[in-house]
Short mmCIF file of C-alpha atoms in Angstrom, two decimals:
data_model
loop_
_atom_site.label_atom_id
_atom_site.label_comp_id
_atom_site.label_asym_id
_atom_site.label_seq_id
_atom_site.Cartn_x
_atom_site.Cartn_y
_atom_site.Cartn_z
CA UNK A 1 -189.83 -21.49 169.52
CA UNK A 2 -188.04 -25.10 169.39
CA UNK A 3 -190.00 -27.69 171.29
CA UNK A 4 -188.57 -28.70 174.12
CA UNK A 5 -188.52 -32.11 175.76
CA UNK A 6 -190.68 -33.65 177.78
CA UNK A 7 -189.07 -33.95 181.71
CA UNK A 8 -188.38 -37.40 182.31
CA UNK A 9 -190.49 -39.25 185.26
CA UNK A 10 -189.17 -41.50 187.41
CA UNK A 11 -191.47 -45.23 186.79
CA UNK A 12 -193.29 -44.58 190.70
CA UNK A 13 -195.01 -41.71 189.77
CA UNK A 14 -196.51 -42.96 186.53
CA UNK A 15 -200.15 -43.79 187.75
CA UNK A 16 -201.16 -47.10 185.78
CA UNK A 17 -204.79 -48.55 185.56
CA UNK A 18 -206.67 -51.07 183.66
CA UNK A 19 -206.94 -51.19 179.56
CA UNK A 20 -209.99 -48.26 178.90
CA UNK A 21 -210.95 -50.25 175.50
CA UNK A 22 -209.81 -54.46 176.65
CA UNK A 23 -210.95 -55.69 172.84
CA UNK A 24 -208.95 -52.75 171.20
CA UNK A 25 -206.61 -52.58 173.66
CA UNK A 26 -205.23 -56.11 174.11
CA UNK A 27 -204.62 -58.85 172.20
CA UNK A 28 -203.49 -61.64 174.23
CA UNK A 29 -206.76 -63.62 176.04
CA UNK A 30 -205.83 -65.07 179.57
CA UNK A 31 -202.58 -65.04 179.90
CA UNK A 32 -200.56 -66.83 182.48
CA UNK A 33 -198.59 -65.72 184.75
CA UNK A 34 -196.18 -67.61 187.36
CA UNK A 35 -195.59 -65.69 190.48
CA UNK A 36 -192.73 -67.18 192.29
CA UNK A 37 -189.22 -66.18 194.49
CA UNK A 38 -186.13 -66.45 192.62
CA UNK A 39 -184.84 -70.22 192.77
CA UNK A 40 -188.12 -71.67 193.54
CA UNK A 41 -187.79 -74.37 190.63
CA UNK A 42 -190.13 -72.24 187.79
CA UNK A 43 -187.79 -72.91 184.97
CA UNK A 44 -188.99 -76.61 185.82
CA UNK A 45 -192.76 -75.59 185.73
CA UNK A 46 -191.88 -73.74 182.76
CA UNK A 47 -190.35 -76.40 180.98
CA UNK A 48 -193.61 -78.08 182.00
CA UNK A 49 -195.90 -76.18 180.41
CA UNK A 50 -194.63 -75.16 177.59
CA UNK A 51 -194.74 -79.14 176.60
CA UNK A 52 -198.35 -78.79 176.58
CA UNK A 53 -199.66 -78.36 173.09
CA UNK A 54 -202.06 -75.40 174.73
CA UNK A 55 -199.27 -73.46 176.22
CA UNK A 56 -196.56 -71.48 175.50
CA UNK A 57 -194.10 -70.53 178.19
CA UNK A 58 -190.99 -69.36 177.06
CA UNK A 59 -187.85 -68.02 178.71
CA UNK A 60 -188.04 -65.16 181.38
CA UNK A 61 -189.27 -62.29 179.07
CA UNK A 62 -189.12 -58.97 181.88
CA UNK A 63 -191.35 -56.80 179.71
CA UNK A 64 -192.33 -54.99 182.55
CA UNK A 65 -189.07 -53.31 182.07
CA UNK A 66 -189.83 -52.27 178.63
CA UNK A 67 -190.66 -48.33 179.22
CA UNK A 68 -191.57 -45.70 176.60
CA UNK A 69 -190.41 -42.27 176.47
CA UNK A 70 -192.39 -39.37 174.92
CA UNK A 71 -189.44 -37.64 173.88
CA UNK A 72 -191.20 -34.38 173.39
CA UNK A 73 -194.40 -32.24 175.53
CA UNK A 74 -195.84 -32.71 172.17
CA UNK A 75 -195.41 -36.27 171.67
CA UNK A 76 -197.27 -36.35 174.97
CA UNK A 77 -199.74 -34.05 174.61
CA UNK A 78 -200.94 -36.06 171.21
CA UNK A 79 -200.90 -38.99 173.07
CA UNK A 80 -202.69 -37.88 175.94
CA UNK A 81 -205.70 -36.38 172.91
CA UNK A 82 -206.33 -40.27 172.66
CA UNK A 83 -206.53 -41.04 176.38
CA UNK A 84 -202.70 -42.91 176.75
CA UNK A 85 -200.68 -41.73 179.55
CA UNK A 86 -197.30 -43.52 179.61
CA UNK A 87 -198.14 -46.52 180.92
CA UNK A 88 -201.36 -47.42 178.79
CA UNK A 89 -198.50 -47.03 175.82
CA UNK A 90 -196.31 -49.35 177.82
CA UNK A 91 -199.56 -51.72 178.51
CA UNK A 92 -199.78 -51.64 174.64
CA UNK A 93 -196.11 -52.69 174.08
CA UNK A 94 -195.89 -55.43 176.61
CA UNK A 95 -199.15 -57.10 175.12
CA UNK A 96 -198.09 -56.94 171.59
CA UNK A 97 -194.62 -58.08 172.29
CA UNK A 98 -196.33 -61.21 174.25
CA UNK A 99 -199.26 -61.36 171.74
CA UNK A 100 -196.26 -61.96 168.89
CA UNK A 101 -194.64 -64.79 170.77
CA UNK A 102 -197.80 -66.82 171.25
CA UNK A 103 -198.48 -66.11 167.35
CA UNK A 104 -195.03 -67.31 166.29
CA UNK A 105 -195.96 -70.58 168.80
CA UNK A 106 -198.82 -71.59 167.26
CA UNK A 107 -200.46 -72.35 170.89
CA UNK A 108 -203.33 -70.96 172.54
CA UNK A 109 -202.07 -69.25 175.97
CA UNK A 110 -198.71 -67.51 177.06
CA UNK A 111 -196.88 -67.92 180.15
CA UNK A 112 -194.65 -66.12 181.75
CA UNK A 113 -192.63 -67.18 184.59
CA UNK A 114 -190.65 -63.67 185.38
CA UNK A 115 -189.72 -63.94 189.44
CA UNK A 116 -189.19 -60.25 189.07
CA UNK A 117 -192.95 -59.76 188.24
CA UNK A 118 -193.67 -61.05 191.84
CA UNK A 119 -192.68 -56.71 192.50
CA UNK A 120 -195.40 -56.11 189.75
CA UNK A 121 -198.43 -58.01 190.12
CA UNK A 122 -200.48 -55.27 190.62
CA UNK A 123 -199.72 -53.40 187.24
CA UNK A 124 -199.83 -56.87 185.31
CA UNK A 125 -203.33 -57.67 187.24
CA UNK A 126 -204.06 -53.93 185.43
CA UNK A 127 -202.76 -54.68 181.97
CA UNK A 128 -204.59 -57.33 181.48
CA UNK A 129 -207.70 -58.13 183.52
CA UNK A 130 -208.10 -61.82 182.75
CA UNK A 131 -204.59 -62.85 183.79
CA UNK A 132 -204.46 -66.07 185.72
CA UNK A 133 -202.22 -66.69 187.86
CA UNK A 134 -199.80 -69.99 189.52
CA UNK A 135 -198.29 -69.30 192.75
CA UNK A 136 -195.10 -71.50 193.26
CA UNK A 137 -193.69 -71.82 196.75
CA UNK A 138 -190.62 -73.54 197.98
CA UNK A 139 -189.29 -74.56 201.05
CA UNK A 140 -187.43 -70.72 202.52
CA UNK A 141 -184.47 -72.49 203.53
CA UNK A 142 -184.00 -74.46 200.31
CA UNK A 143 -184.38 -70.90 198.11
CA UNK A 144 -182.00 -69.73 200.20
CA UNK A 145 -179.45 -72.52 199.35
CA UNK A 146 -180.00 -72.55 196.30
CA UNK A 147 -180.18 -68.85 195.56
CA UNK A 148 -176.86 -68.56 197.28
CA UNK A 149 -175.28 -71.61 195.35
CA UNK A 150 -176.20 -70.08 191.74
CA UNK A 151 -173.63 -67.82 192.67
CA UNK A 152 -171.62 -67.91 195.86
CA UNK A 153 -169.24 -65.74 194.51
CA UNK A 154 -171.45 -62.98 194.66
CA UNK A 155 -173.39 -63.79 198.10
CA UNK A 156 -172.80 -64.90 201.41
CA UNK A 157 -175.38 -67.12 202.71
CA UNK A 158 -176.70 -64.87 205.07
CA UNK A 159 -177.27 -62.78 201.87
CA UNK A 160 -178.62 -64.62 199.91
CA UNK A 161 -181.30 -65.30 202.82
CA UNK A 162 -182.09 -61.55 203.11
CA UNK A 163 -182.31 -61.15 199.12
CA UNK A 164 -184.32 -64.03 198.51
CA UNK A 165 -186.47 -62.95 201.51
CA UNK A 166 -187.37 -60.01 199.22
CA UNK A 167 -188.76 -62.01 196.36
CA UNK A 168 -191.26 -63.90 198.94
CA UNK A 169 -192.19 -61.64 200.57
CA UNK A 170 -193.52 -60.01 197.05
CA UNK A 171 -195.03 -63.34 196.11
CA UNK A 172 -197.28 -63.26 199.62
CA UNK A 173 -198.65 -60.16 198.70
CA UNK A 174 -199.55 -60.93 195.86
CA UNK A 175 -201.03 -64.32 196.81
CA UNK A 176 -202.89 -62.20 199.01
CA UNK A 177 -204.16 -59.67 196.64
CA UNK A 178 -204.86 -62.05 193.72
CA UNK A 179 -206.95 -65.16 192.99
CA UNK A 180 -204.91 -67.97 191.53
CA UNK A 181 -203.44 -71.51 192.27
CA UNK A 182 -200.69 -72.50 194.64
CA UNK A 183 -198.15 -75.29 193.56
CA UNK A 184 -195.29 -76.03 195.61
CA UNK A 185 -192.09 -77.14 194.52
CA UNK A 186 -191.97 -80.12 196.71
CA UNK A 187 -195.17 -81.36 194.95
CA UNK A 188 -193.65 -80.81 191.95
CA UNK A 189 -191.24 -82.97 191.97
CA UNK A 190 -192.34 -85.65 194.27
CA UNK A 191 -195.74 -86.18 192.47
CA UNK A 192 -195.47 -84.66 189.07
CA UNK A 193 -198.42 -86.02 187.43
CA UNK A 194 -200.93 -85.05 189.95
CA UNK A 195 -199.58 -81.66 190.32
CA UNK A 196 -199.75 -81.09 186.26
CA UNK A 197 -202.98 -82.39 186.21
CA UNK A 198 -203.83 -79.80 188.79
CA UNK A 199 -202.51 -77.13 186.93
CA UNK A 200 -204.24 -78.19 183.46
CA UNK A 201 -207.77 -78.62 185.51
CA UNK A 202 -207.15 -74.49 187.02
CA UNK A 203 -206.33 -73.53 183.48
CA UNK A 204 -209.30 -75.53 181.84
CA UNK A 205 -207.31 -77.43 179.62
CA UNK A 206 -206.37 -81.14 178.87
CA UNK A 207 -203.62 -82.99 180.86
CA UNK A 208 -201.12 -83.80 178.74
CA UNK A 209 -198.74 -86.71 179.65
CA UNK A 210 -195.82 -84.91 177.73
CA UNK A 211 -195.54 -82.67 180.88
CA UNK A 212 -193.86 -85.06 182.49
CA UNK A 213 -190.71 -85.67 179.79
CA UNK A 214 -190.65 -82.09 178.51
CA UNK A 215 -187.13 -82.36 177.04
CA UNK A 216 -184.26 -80.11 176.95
CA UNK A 217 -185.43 -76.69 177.72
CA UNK A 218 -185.22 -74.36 174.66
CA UNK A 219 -182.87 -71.42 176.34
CA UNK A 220 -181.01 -72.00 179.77
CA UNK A 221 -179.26 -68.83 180.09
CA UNK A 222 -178.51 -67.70 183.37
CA UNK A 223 -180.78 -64.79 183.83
CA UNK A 224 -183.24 -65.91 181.68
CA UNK A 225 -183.83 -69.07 183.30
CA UNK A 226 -181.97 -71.96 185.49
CA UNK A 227 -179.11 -73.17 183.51
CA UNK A 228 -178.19 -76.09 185.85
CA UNK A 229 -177.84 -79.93 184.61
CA UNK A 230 -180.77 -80.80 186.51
CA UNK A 231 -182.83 -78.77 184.51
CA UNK A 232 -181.10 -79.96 181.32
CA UNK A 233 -181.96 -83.30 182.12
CA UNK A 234 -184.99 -83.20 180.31
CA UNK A 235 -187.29 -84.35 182.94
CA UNK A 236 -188.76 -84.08 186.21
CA UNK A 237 -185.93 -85.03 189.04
CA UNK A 238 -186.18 -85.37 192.56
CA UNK A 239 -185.96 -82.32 194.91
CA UNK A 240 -183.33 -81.74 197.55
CA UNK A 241 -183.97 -82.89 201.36
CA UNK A 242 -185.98 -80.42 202.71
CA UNK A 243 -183.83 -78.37 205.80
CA UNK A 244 -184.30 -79.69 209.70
CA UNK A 245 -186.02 -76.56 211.61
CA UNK A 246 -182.73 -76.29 213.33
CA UNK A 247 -181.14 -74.98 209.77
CA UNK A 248 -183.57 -72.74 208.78
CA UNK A 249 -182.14 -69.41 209.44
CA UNK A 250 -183.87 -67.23 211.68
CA UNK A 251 -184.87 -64.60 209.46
CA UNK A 252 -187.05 -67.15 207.13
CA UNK A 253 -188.76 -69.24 209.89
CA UNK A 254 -191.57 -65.99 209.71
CA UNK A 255 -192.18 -66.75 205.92
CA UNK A 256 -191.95 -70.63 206.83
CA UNK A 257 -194.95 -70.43 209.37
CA UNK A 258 -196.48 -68.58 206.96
CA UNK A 259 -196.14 -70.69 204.19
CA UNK A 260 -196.85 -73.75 206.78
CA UNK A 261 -193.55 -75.53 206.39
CA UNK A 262 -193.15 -74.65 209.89
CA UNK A 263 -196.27 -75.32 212.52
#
């Protein structure tokens, strides 16, 4: 009889767990991984850090969107003789398409600065064990702005509150379910140096003064990345004012209490 395909699962029901074989099964060593909301200023940090002669951050990559598809019961069944559900396969492409990128770069550690991961942290924390991770946090009200200025046409302030309320509340649970180190975006800017230096002392590397003049970022493609002329500046810039309490919408002053920009 013809085989017949496999039926298709939807992503949720995949179960997903940590590499069974880490030296076989992965090739990148400590990756990094910046957990942030969506306009939150990690193209900046990005831009950072991939000036460092250790690190290589490049554009937002979204691999955990690359899937695999057995095509066949029998492609599955083979696969499942050598212990690989679906997402162990997936686990495998991720890593190698990561692991390929840092080769071509000629550094020592990735980074990836995907606000959409901030909804995955707990299958990246499985793929690869000896992640580390940099929390970024921003000022609710100003992601808001900002996230609603990128593209107005699209939505309303109130919106763009709501949707960008979505990405932190993602990034407090997983600040809450994984060890890292929290940089704000305010800190950022208004004292670059010692906030770099922070971030090479977490990762165990040298400070590197290049940081702080990190040049025209390599792709600033909307979607992959903020395309603004600050960015393209080539260096760190001042933030915005931060909001008055009396501007913060209602629905962020929650996340800023807990992110104590509010007492």
């Amino acid at each position: 009889m013809p085989e017949r395909p496999a039926p298709k699962k939807k992503p949720a029901e995949v179960s997903f767990r940590p590499p069974a074989d880490p030296e076989a099964d992965r090739l990148l060593t400590a990756p990094v991984f910046v957990i942030s909301p969506v306009r939150s200023g990690s193209t900046l940090l990005r831009s950072m850090m991939n000036s460092h002669p250790d690190l290589h951050a490049p554009h937002e990559l979204h691999v955990r969107r690359l899937s695999v598809d057995f095509g066949t019961g029998l492609a599955e069944r083979a696969m499942a003789a050598l212990g690989h559900n679906r997402a162990d396969l997936e686990h495998l492409l991720w890593d190698r398409v990561l692991h390929r990128e840092l080769v071509r770069s000629g550094k020592r550690f990735i980074v990836d600065k995907t606000p959409a991961n901030a909804f995955a942290y707990d299958r990246i924390a499985a793929c690869w064990p000896d992640a580390r991770y940099i929390f970024l946090l921003r000022h609710p009200a100003s992601i808001a702005t900002s996230w609603h200025e990128a593209s107005p046409d699209r939505r309303t302030p109130e919106e763009a509150a709501t949707d960008a309320l979505r990405y932190m509340k993602a990034v407090e649970r997983a600040r809450k379910a994984l060890p890292g180190l929290t940089v704000r975006y305010e800190d950022l800017t208004g004292e670059p140096e010692k906030t770099g230096r922070r971030i090479c002392e977490f990762l165990g590397i040298d400070w590197a003064p290049e940081m702080l003049t990190y040049g025209t970022p390599d792709v600033v493609t909307k979607g992959l990345g903020d395309w603004k002329d600050k960015i393209r500046s080539g260096e760190v810039q001042p933030g915005r004012d931060l909001p008055t309490p009396e501007e913060i919408p209602e629905a962020l002053k929650p996340m800023c209490r807990t992110w104590e920009y509010l007492p």
